[in-house]
Amino acid sequence: MLYQWERFAACKGMDTSLFYDYEHRPRRDVPQEVIRACKACPVALSCLESAVLNDEFGYHAGTTAADRRRIRAELRHLGLTLTKTLVLLHRNEDLLAGKR
């Protein structure tokens, strides 16, 4: 399934296999071209949202599946719902990107 935002992803056209198979390997094994693409991606927040909501595996928006499990656990610990947190993040997307 292709999400609307995926058309603008920095990784569009890259070999998707580069983004997977990091579940049981150290972060240092993630290829630098993948890390660079995620850092430069204009839709990283949408990518992260999709990966967190859908419990996806692989490397998305600069995070591993283990990172996203920690994010969900921290949100639960803080008593925040994922939906509410994502709404706040989207409202402040420019601020987070250093554009304000």
PDB file of N, CA and C in Angstrom:
ATOM      1  N   MET A   1       0.844  -1.175   0.000  1.00  0.00           N
ATOM      2  CA  MET A   1       0.000   0.000   0.000  1.00  0.00           C
ATOM      3  C   MET A   1       0.894   1.245   0.000  1.00  0.00           C
ATOM      4  N   LEU A   2       0.588   2.165  -0.869  1.00  0.00           N
ATOM      5  CA  LEU A   2       1.367   3.393  -0.951  1.00  0.00           C
ATOM      6  C   LEU A   2       0.581   4.517  -0.291  1.00  0.00           C
ATOM      7  N   TYR A   3       1.184   5.124   0.720  1.00  0.00           N
ATOM      8  CA  TYR A   3       0.571   6.275   1.373  1.00  0.00           C
ATOM      9  C   TYR A   3       0.850   7.512   0.536  1.00  0.00           C
ATOM     10  N   GLN A   4      -0.016   8.497   0.617  1.00  0.00           N
ATOM     11  CA  GLN A   4       0.131   9.742  -0.140  1.00  0.00           C
ATOM     12  C   GLN A   4       1.510  10.385   0.080  1.00  0.00           C
ATOM     13  N   TRP A   5       1.955  10.411   1.337  1.00  0.00           N
ATOM     14  CA  TRP A   5       3.218  11.079   1.666  1.00  0.00           C
ATOM     15  C   TRP A   5       4.435  10.369   1.091  1.00  0.00           C
ATOM     16  N   GLU A   6       4.304   9.084   0.783  1.00  0.00           N
ATOM     17  CA  GLU A   6       5.456   8.314   0.292  1.00  0.00           C
ATOM     18  C   GLU A   6       5.985   8.832  -1.044  1.00  0.00           C
ATOM     19  N   ARG A   7       5.163   9.535  -1.799  1.00  0.00           N
ATOM     20  CA  ARG A   7       5.605  10.102  -3.077  1.00  0.00           C
ATOM     21  C   ARG A   7       6.724  11.120  -2.870  1.00  0.00           C
ATOM     22  N   PHE A   8       6.788  11.712  -1.662  1.00  0.00           N
ATOM     23  CA  PHE A   8       7.753  12.766  -1.378  1.00  0.00           C
ATOM     24  C   PHE A   8       8.933  12.284  -0.525  1.00  0.00           C
ATOM     25  N   ALA A   9       8.963  11.003  -0.206  1.00  0.00           N
ATOM     26  CA  ALA A   9      10.000  10.454   0.670  1.00  0.00           C
ATOM     27  C   ALA A   9      11.378  10.517   0.006  1.00  0.00           C
ATOM     28  N   ALA A  10      12.379  10.842   0.794  1.00  0.00           N
ATOM     29  CA  ALA A  10      13.755  10.915   0.296  1.00  0.00           C
ATOM     30  C   ALA A  10      14.250   9.545  -0.179  1.00  0.00           C
ATOM     31  N   CYS A  11      13.646   8.498   0.337  1.00  0.00           N
ATOM     32  CA  CYS A  11      14.080   7.145  -0.022  1.00  0.00           C
ATOM     33  C   CYS A  11      13.367   6.605  -1.265  1.00  0.00           C
ATOM     34  N   LYS A  12      12.459   7.377  -1.826  1.00  0.00           N
ATOM     35  CA  LYS A  12      11.728   6.917  -3.002  1.00  0.00           C
ATOM     36  C   LYS A  12      12.716   6.535  -4.101  1.00  0.00           C
ATOM     37  N   GLY A  13      12.570   5.345  -4.605  1.00  0.00           N
ATOM     38  CA  GLY A  13      13.445   4.855  -5.667  1.00  0.00           C
ATOM     39  C   GLY A  13      14.663   4.099  -5.171  1.00  0.00           C
ATOM     40  N   MET A  14      14.911   4.169  -3.862  1.00  0.00           N
ATOM     41  CA  MET A  14      16.053   3.421  -3.305  1.00  0.00           C
ATOM     42  C   MET A  14      15.677   1.947  -3.157  1.00  0.00           C
ATOM     43  N   ASP A  15      16.656   1.110  -3.093  1.00  0.00           N
ATOM     44  CA  ASP A  15      16.449  -0.318  -2.854  1.00  0.00           C
ATOM     45  C   ASP A  15      15.854  -0.493  -1.455  1.00  0.00           C
ATOM     46  N   THR A  16      14.614  -0.938  -1.363  1.00  0.00           N
ATOM     47  CA  THR A  16      13.938  -1.041  -0.065  1.00  0.00           C
ATOM     48  C   THR A  16      14.592  -2.063   0.856  1.00  0.00           C
ATOM     49  N   SER A  17      15.311  -3.017   0.300  1.00  0.00           N
ATOM     50  CA  SER A  17      15.957  -4.015   1.160  1.00  0.00           C
ATOM     51  C   SER A  17      17.002  -3.373   2.072  1.00  0.00           C
ATOM     52  N   LEU A  18      17.488  -2.191   1.688  1.00  0.00           N
ATOM     53  CA  LEU A  18      18.477  -1.482   2.521  1.00  0.00           C
ATOM     54  C   LEU A  18      17.878  -1.070   3.875  1.00  0.00           C
ATOM     55  N   PHE A  19      16.552  -0.951   3.948  1.00  0.00           N
ATOM     56  CA  PHE A  19      15.883  -0.433   5.135  1.00  0.00           C
ATOM     57  C   PHE A  19      15.414  -1.529   6.097  1.00  0.00           C
ATOM     58  N   TYR A  20      15.667  -2.768   5.749  1.00  0.00           N
ATOM     59  CA  TYR A  20      15.167  -3.868   6.575  1.00  0.00           C
ATOM     60  C   TYR A  20      16.296  -4.747   7.086  1.00  0.00           C
ATOM     61  N   ASP A  21      15.930  -5.653   7.956  1.00  0.00           N
ATOM     62  CA  ASP A  21      16.870  -6.617   8.525  1.00  0.00           C
ATOM     63  C   ASP A  21      17.815  -5.985   9.542  1.00  0.00           C
ATOM     64  N   TYR A  22      17.316  -5.053  10.349  1.00  0.00           N
ATOM     65  CA  TYR A  22      18.132  -4.452  11.406  1.00  0.00           C
ATOM     66  C   TYR A  22      17.586  -4.770  12.787  1.00  0.00           C
ATOM     67  N   GLU A  23      16.620  -5.658  12.847  1.00  0.00           N
ATOM     68  CA  GLU A  23      15.986  -5.975  14.122  1.00  0.00           C
ATOM     69  C   GLU A  23      16.969  -6.583  15.116  1.00  0.00           C
ATOM     70  N   HIS A  24      17.848  -7.430  14.641  1.00  0.00           N
ATOM     71  CA  HIS A  24      18.762  -8.132  15.542  1.00  0.00           C
ATOM     72  C   HIS A  24      20.223  -7.790  15.253  1.00  0.00           C
ATOM     73  N   ARG A  25      20.429  -6.619  14.669  1.00  0.00           N
ATOM     74  CA  ARG A  25      21.787  -6.183  14.362  1.00  0.00           C
ATOM     75  C   ARG A  25      22.013  -4.805  14.963  1.00  0.00           C
ATOM     76  N   PRO A  26      23.236  -4.452  15.228  1.00  0.00           N
ATOM     77  CA  PRO A  26      23.518  -3.128  15.812  1.00  0.00           C
ATOM     78  C   PRO A  26      23.170  -2.007  14.837  1.00  0.00           C
ATOM     79  N   ARG A  27      22.813  -0.863  15.408  1.00  0.00           N
ATOM     80  CA  ARG A  27      22.479   0.308  14.605  1.00  0.00           C
ATOM     81  C   ARG A  27      23.614   0.673  13.647  1.00  0.00           C
ATOM     82  N   ARG A  28      24.847   0.408  14.053  1.00  0.00           N
ATOM     83  CA  ARG A  28      25.993   0.769  13.193  1.00  0.00           C
ATOM     84  C   ARG A  28      25.974   0.007  11.867  1.00  0.00           C
ATOM     85  N   ASP A  29      25.163  -1.060  11.776  1.00  0.00           N
ATOM     86  CA  ASP A  29      25.068  -1.815  10.534  1.00  0.00           C
ATOM     87  C   ASP A  29      24.127  -1.174   9.515  1.00  0.00           C
ATOM     88  N   VAL A  30      23.359  -0.174   9.937  1.00  0.00           N
ATOM     89  CA  VAL A  30      22.458   0.501   9.004  1.00  0.00           C
ATOM     90  C   VAL A  30      23.322   1.279   8.009  1.00  0.00           C
ATOM     91  N   PRO A  31      23.103   1.059   6.721  1.00  0.00           N
ATOM     92  CA  PRO A  31      23.940   1.746   5.724  1.00  0.00           C
ATOM     93  C   PRO A  31      23.842   3.268   5.840  1.00  0.00           C
ATOM     94  N   GLN A  32      24.960   3.941   5.626  1.00  0.00           N
ATOM     95  CA  GLN A  32      25.003   5.401   5.720  1.00  0.00           C
ATOM     96  C   GLN A  32      24.052   6.074   4.733  1.00  0.00           C
ATOM     97  N   GLU A  33      23.859   5.479   3.565  1.00  0.00           N
ATOM     98  CA  GLU A  33      22.940   6.084   2.591  1.00  0.00           C
ATOM     99  C   GLU A  33      21.505   6.075   3.117  1.00  0.00           C
ATOM    100  N   VAL A  34      21.153   5.084   3.920  1.00  0.00           N
ATOM    101  CA  VAL A  34      19.825   5.019   4.541  1.00  0.00           C
ATOM    102  C   VAL A  34      19.702   6.109   5.608  1.00  0.00           C
ATOM    103  N   ILE A  35      20.710   6.226   6.432  1.00  0.00           N
ATOM    104  CA  ILE A  35      20.709   7.247   7.490  1.00  0.00           C
ATOM    105  C   ILE A  35      20.619   8.640   6.875  1.00  0.00           C
ATOM    106  N   ARG A  36      21.384   8.888   5.823  1.00  0.00           N
ATOM    107  CA  ARG A  36      21.351  10.202   5.153  1.00  0.00           C
ATOM    108  C   ARG A  36      19.973  10.488   4.553  1.00  0.00           C
ATOM    109  N   ALA A  37      19.383   9.479   3.929  1.00  0.00           N
ATOM    110  CA  ALA A  37      18.054   9.661   3.323  1.00  0.00           C
ATOM    111  C   ALA A  37      17.028  10.021   4.398  1.00  0.00           C
ATOM    112  N   CYS A  38      17.060   9.333   5.526  1.00  0.00           N
ATOM    113  CA  CYS A  38      16.103   9.607   6.596  1.00  0.00           C
ATOM    114  C   CYS A  38      16.312  11.005   7.186  1.00  0.00           C
ATOM    115  N   LYS A  39      17.565  11.404   7.341  1.00  0.00           N
ATOM    116  CA  LYS A  39      17.852  12.740   7.902  1.00  0.00           C
ATOM    117  C   LYS A  39      17.376  13.851   6.977  1.00  0.00           C
ATOM    118  N   ALA A  40      17.434  13.616   5.683  1.00  0.00           N
ATOM    119  CA  ALA A  40      17.059  14.640   4.712  1.00  0.00           C
ATOM    120  C   ALA A  40      15.592  14.564   4.292  1.00  0.00           C
ATOM    121  N   CYS A  41      14.869  13.620   4.812  1.00  0.00           N
ATOM    122  CA  CYS A  41      13.516  13.346   4.322  1.00  0.00           C
ATOM    123  C   CYS A  41      12.501  14.406   4.760  1.00  0.00           C
ATOM    124  N   PRO A  42      11.770  14.978   3.799  1.00  0.00           N
ATOM    125  CA  PRO A  42      10.769  15.984   4.140  1.00  0.00           C
ATOM    126  C   PRO A  42       9.502  15.401   4.767  1.00  0.00           C
ATOM    127  N   VAL A  43       9.329  14.093   4.700  1.00  0.00           N
ATOM    128  CA  VAL A  43       8.123  13.466   5.254  1.00  0.00           C
ATOM    129  C   VAL A  43       8.465  12.481   6.383  1.00  0.00           C
ATOM    130  N   ALA A  44       9.577  12.721   7.059  1.00  0.00           N
ATOM    131  CA  ALA A  44      10.021  11.797   8.111  1.00  0.00           C
ATOM    132  C   ALA A  44       8.982  11.650   9.221  1.00  0.00           C
ATOM    133  N   LEU A  45       8.299  12.724   9.571  1.00  0.00           N
ATOM    134  CA  LEU A  45       7.296  12.640  10.636  1.00  0.00           C
ATOM    135  C   LEU A  45       6.143  11.727  10.231  1.00  0.00           C
ATOM    136  N   SER A  46       5.698  11.829   8.992  1.00  0.00           N
ATOM    137  CA  SER A  46       4.631  10.937   8.506  1.00  0.00           C
ATOM    138  C   SER A  46       5.115   9.494   8.463  1.00  0.00           C
ATOM    139  N   CYS A  47       6.354   9.309   8.084  1.00  0.00           N
ATOM    140  CA  CYS A  47       6.949   7.975   8.054  1.00  0.00           C
ATOM    141  C   CYS A  47       7.001   7.381   9.460  1.00  0.00           C
ATOM    142  N   LEU A  48       7.460   8.197  10.410  1.00  0.00           N
ATOM    143  CA  LEU A  48       7.525   7.734  11.797  1.00  0.00           C
ATOM    144  C   LEU A  48       6.131   7.409  12.323  1.00  0.00           C
ATOM    145  N   GLU A  49       5.179   8.266  12.030  1.00  0.00           N
ATOM    146  CA  GLU A  49       3.795   8.026  12.460  1.00  0.00           C
ATOM    147  C   GLU A  49       3.293   6.682  11.937  1.00  0.00           C
ATOM    148  N   SER A  50       3.490   6.434  10.662  1.00  0.00           N
ATOM    149  CA  SER A  50       3.045   5.183  10.058  1.00  0.00           C
ATOM    150  C   SER A  50       3.741   3.987  10.690  1.00  0.00           C
ATOM    151  N   ALA A  51       5.043   4.100  10.888  1.00  0.00           N
ATOM    152  CA  ALA A  51       5.812   2.990  11.458  1.00  0.00           C
ATOM    153  C   ALA A  51       5.396   2.692  12.895  1.00  0.00           C
ATOM    154  N   VAL A  52       5.121   3.740  13.673  1.00  0.00           N
ATOM    155  CA  VAL A  52       4.714   3.543  15.065  1.00  0.00           C
ATOM    156  C   VAL A  52       3.294   2.988  15.126  1.00  0.00           C
ATOM    157  N   LEU A  53       2.386   3.583  14.380  1.00  0.00           N
ATOM    158  CA  LEU A  53       0.983   3.153  14.415  1.00  0.00           C
ATOM    159  C   LEU A  53       0.802   1.731  13.898  1.00  0.00           C
ATOM    160  N   ASN A  54       1.565   1.369  12.886  1.00  0.00           N
ATOM    161  CA  ASN A  54       1.404   0.062  12.252  1.00  0.00           C
ATOM    162  C   ASN A  54       2.390  -0.982  12.756  1.00  0.00           C
ATOM    163  N   ASP A  55       3.170  -0.622  13.760  1.00  0.00           N
ATOM    164  CA  ASP A  55       4.135  -1.542  14.363  1.00  0.00           C
ATOM    165  C   ASP A  55       5.009  -2.204  13.288  1.00  0.00           C
ATOM    166  N   GLU A  56       5.526  -1.371  12.390  1.00  0.00           N
ATOM    167  CA  GLU A  56       6.328  -1.875  11.283  1.00  0.00           C
ATOM    168  C   GLU A  56       7.739  -2.231  11.738  1.00  0.00           C
ATOM    169  N   PHE A  57       8.384  -3.098  11.002  1.00  0.00           N
ATOM    170  CA  PHE A  57       9.775  -3.435  11.272  1.00  0.00           C
ATOM    171  C   PHE A  57      10.640  -2.687  10.265  1.00  0.00           C
ATOM    172  N   GLY A  58      11.911  -2.746  10.441  1.00  0.00           N
ATOM    173  CA  GLY A  58      12.816  -2.057   9.541  1.00  0.00           C
ATOM    174  C   GLY A  58      13.190  -0.680  10.070  1.00  0.00           C
ATOM    175  N   TYR A  59      13.900   0.054   9.253  1.00  0.00           N
ATOM    176  CA  TYR A  59      14.421   1.375   9.603  1.00  0.00           C
ATOM    177  C   TYR A  59      13.519   2.414   8.963  1.00  0.00           C
ATOM    178  N   HIS A  60      12.829   3.205   9.763  1.00  0.00           N
ATOM    179  CA  HIS A  60      11.891   4.225   9.281  1.00  0.00           C
ATOM    180  C   HIS A  60      12.147   5.526  10.027  1.00  0.00           C
ATOM    181  N   ALA A  61      12.268   6.617   9.282  1.00  0.00           N
ATOM    182  CA  ALA A  61      12.418   7.952   9.873  1.00  0.00           C
ATOM    183  C   ALA A  61      13.544   7.999  10.911  1.00  0.00           C
ATOM    184  N   GLY A  62      14.612   7.301  10.631  1.00  0.00           N
ATOM    185  CA  GLY A  62      15.760   7.326  11.531  1.00  0.00           C
ATOM    186  C   GLY A  62      15.602   6.477  12.776  1.00  0.00           C
ATOM    187  N   THR A  63      14.610   5.592  12.786  1.00  0.00           N
ATOM    188  CA  THR A  63      14.380   4.754  13.968  1.00  0.00           C
ATOM    189  C   THR A  63      14.308   3.279  13.581  1.00  0.00           C
ATOM    190  N   THR A  64      14.721   2.434  14.506  1.00  0.00           N
ATOM    191  CA  THR A  64      14.571   0.992  14.339  1.00  0.00           C
ATOM    192  C   THR A  64      13.261   0.567  14.994  1.00  0.00           C
ATOM    193  N   ALA A  65      12.859  -0.662  14.786  1.00  0.00           N
ATOM    194  CA  ALA A  65      11.650  -1.183  15.437  1.00  0.00           C
ATOM    195  C   ALA A  65      11.808  -1.129  16.958  1.00  0.00           C
ATOM    196  N   ALA A  66      13.003  -1.397  17.447  1.00  0.00           N
ATOM    197  CA  ALA A  66      13.249  -1.332  18.896  1.00  0.00           C
ATOM    198  C   ALA A  66      13.091   0.100  19.410  1.00  0.00           C
ATOM    199  N   ASP A  67      13.561   1.079  18.638  1.00  0.00           N
ATOM    200  CA  ASP A  67      13.381   2.489  19.011  1.00  0.00           C
ATOM    201  C   ASP A  67      11.895   2.814  19.136  1.00  0.00           C
ATOM    202  N   ARG A  68      11.128   2.344  18.177  1.00  0.00           N
ATOM    203  CA  ARG A  68       9.692   2.659  18.172  1.00  0.00           C
ATOM    204  C   ARG A  68       8.959   1.950  19.304  1.00  0.00           C
ATOM    205  N   ARG A  69       9.409   0.772  19.680  1.00  0.00           N
ATOM    206  CA  ARG A  69       8.815   0.110  20.856  1.00  0.00           C
ATOM    207  C   ARG A  69       9.082   0.950  22.102  1.00  0.00           C
ATOM    208  N   ARG A  70      10.301   1.497  22.198  1.00  0.00           N
ATOM    209  CA  ARG A  70      10.631   2.368  23.339  1.00  0.00           C
ATOM    210  C   ARG A  70       9.781   3.644  23.323  1.00  0.00           C
ATOM    211  N   ILE A  71       9.542   4.185  22.150  1.00  0.00           N
ATOM    212  CA  ILE A  71       8.694   5.375  22.031  1.00  0.00           C
ATOM    213  C   ILE A  71       7.291   5.069  22.552  1.00  0.00           C
ATOM    214  N   ARG A  72       6.722   3.953  22.103  1.00  0.00           N
ATOM    215  CA  ARG A  72       5.370   3.583  22.566  1.00  0.00           C
ATOM    216  C   ARG A  72       5.347   3.358  24.076  1.00  0.00           C
ATOM    217  N   ALA A  73       6.367   2.718  24.605  1.00  0.00           N
ATOM    218  CA  ALA A  73       6.430   2.464  26.056  1.00  0.00           C
ATOM    219  C   ALA A  73       6.538   3.773  26.830  1.00  0.00           C
ATOM    220  N   GLU A  74       7.354   4.700  26.343  1.00  0.00           N
ATOM    221  CA  GLU A  74       7.512   5.989  27.016  1.00  0.00           C
ATOM    222  C   GLU A  74       6.213   6.784  26.991  1.00  0.00           C
ATOM    223  N   LEU A  75       5.517   6.754  25.879  1.00  0.00           N
ATOM    224  CA  LEU A  75       4.234   7.456  25.793  1.00  0.00           C
ATOM    225  C   LEU A  75       3.232   6.876  26.792  1.00  0.00           C
ATOM    226  N   ARG A  76       3.200   5.547  26.877  1.00  0.00           N
ATOM    227  CA  ARG A  76       2.302   4.910  27.862  1.00  0.00           C
ATOM    228  C   ARG A  76       2.700   5.322  29.271  1.00  0.00           C
ATOM    229  N   HIS A  77       3.997   5.338  29.550  1.00  0.00           N
ATOM    230  CA  HIS A  77       4.499   5.712  30.874  1.00  0.00           C
ATOM    231  C   HIS A  77       4.089   7.145  31.224  1.00  0.00           C
ATOM    232  N   LEU A  78       4.107   8.014  30.226  1.00  0.00           N
ATOM    233  CA  LEU A  78       3.732   9.413  30.448  1.00  0.00           C
ATOM    234  C   LEU A  78       2.218   9.629  30.439  1.00  0.00           C
ATOM    235  N   GLY A  79       1.492   8.565  30.134  1.00  0.00           N
ATOM    236  CA  GLY A  79       0.043   8.670  30.104  1.00  0.00           C
ATOM    237  C   GLY A  79      -0.485   9.362  28.854  1.00  0.00           C
ATOM    238  N   LEU A  80       0.314   9.373  27.810  1.00  0.00           N
ATOM    239  CA  LEU A  80      -0.084  10.010  26.565  1.00  0.00           C
ATOM    240  C   LEU A  80      -0.540   8.961  25.566  1.00  0.00           C
ATOM    241  N   THR A  81      -1.575   9.276  24.826  1.00  0.00           N
ATOM    242  CA  THR A  81      -1.971   8.378  23.747  1.00  0.00           C
ATOM    243  C   THR A  81      -1.121   8.712  22.531  1.00  0.00           C
ATOM    244  N   LEU A  82      -0.911   7.736  21.702  1.00  0.00           N
ATOM    245  CA  LEU A  82      -0.112   7.937  20.501  1.00  0.00           C
ATOM    246  C   LEU A  82      -0.794   8.949  19.588  1.00  0.00           C
ATOM    247  N   THR A  83      -2.100   8.858  19.454  1.00  0.00           N
ATOM    248  CA  THR A  83      -2.830   9.767  18.583  1.00  0.00           C
ATOM    249  C   THR A  83      -2.671  11.215  19.034  1.00  0.00           C
ATOM    250  N   LYS A  84      -2.841  11.467  20.318  1.00  0.00           N
ATOM    251  CA  LYS A  84      -2.710  12.826  20.847  1.00  0.00           C
ATOM    252  C   LYS A  84      -1.286  13.346  20.626  1.00  0.00           C
ATOM    253  N   THR A  85      -0.314  12.511  20.850  1.00  0.00           N
ATOM    254  CA  THR A  85       1.080  12.900  20.667  1.00  0.00           C
ATOM    255  C   THR A  85       1.359  13.239  19.212  1.00  0.00           C
ATOM    256  N   LEU A  86       0.841  12.437  18.286  1.00  0.00           N
ATOM    257  CA  LEU A  86       1.073  12.690  16.869  1.00  0.00           C
ATOM    258  C   LEU A  86       0.401  13.983  16.423  1.00  0.00           C
ATOM    259  N   VAL A  87      -0.771  14.280  16.954  1.00  0.00           N
ATOM    260  CA  VAL A  87      -1.440  15.544  16.641  1.00  0.00           C
ATOM    261  C   VAL A  87      -0.557  16.711  17.084  1.00  0.00           C
ATOM    262  N   LEU A  88      -0.014  16.619  18.289  1.00  0.00           N
ATOM    263  CA  LEU A  88       0.864  17.681  18.790  1.00  0.00           C
ATOM    264  C   LEU A  88       2.121  17.812  17.935  1.00  0.00           C
ATOM    265  N   LEU A  89       2.690  16.677  17.541  1.00  0.00           N
ATOM    266  CA  LEU A  89       3.887  16.713  16.699  1.00  0.00           C
ATOM    267  C   LEU A  89       3.598  17.363  15.356  1.00  0.00           C
ATOM    268  N   HIS A  90       2.467  17.012  14.748  1.00  0.00           N
ATOM    269  CA  HIS A  90       2.124  17.596  13.457  1.00  0.00           C
ATOM    270  C   HIS A  90       1.887  19.100  13.576  1.00  0.00           C
ATOM    271  N   ARG A  91       1.272  19.519  14.655  1.00  0.00           N
ATOM    272  CA  ARG A  91       1.041  20.951  14.862  1.00  0.00           C
ATOM    273  C   ARG A  91       2.359  21.714  14.996  1.00  0.00           C
ATOM    274  N   ASN A  92       3.380  21.034  15.497  1.00  0.00           N
ATOM    275  CA  ASN A  92       4.661  21.687  15.744  1.00  0.00           C
ATOM    276  C   ASN A  92       5.761  21.177  14.827  1.00  0.00           C
ATOM    277  N   GLU A  93       5.376  20.638  13.692  1.00  0.00           N
ATOM    278  CA  GLU A  93       6.349  20.035  12.778  1.00  0.00           C
ATOM    279  C   GLU A  93       7.423  21.036  12.351  1.00  0.00           C
ATOM    280  N   ASP A  94       7.030  22.259  12.031  1.00  0.00           N
ATOM    281  CA  ASP A  94       8.021  23.272  11.634  1.00  0.00           C
ATOM    282  C   ASP A  94       8.959  23.598  12.783  1.00  0.00           C
ATOM    283  N   LEU A  95       8.401  23.670  13.972  1.00  0.00           N
ATOM    284  CA  LEU A  95       9.226  23.959  15.153  1.00  0.00           C
ATOM    285  C   LEU A  95      10.259  22.853  15.361  1.00  0.00           C
ATOM    286  N   LEU A  96       9.811  21.601  15.238  1.00  0.00           N
ATOM    287  CA  LEU A  96      10.712  20.468  15.423  1.00  0.00           C
ATOM    288  C   LEU A  96      11.801  20.439  14.342  1.00  0.00           C
ATOM    289  N   ALA A  97      11.469  20.910  13.165  1.00  0.00           N
ATOM    290  CA  ALA A  97      12.420  20.908  12.065  1.00  0.00           C
ATOM    291  C   ALA A  97      13.332  22.133  12.099  1.00  0.00           C
ATOM    292  N   GLY A  98      13.129  22.979  13.114  1.00  0.00           N
ATOM    293  CA  GLY A  98      13.972  24.170  13.262  1.00  0.00           C
ATOM    294  C   GLY A  98      13.607  25.275  12.295  1.00  0.00           C
ATOM    295  N   LYS A  99      12.378  25.286  11.817  1.00  0.00           N
ATOM    296  CA  LYS A  99      11.957  26.292  10.836  1.00  0.00           C
ATOM    297  C   LYS A  99      11.318  27.512  11.470  1.00  0.00           C
ATOM    298  N   ARG A 100      11.202  27.526  12.785  1.00  0.00           N
ATOM    299  CA  ARG A 100      10.613  28.689  13.454  1.00  0.00           C
ATOM    300  C   ARG A 100      11.620  29.356  14.325  1.00  0.00           C
TER     301      ARG A 100
END
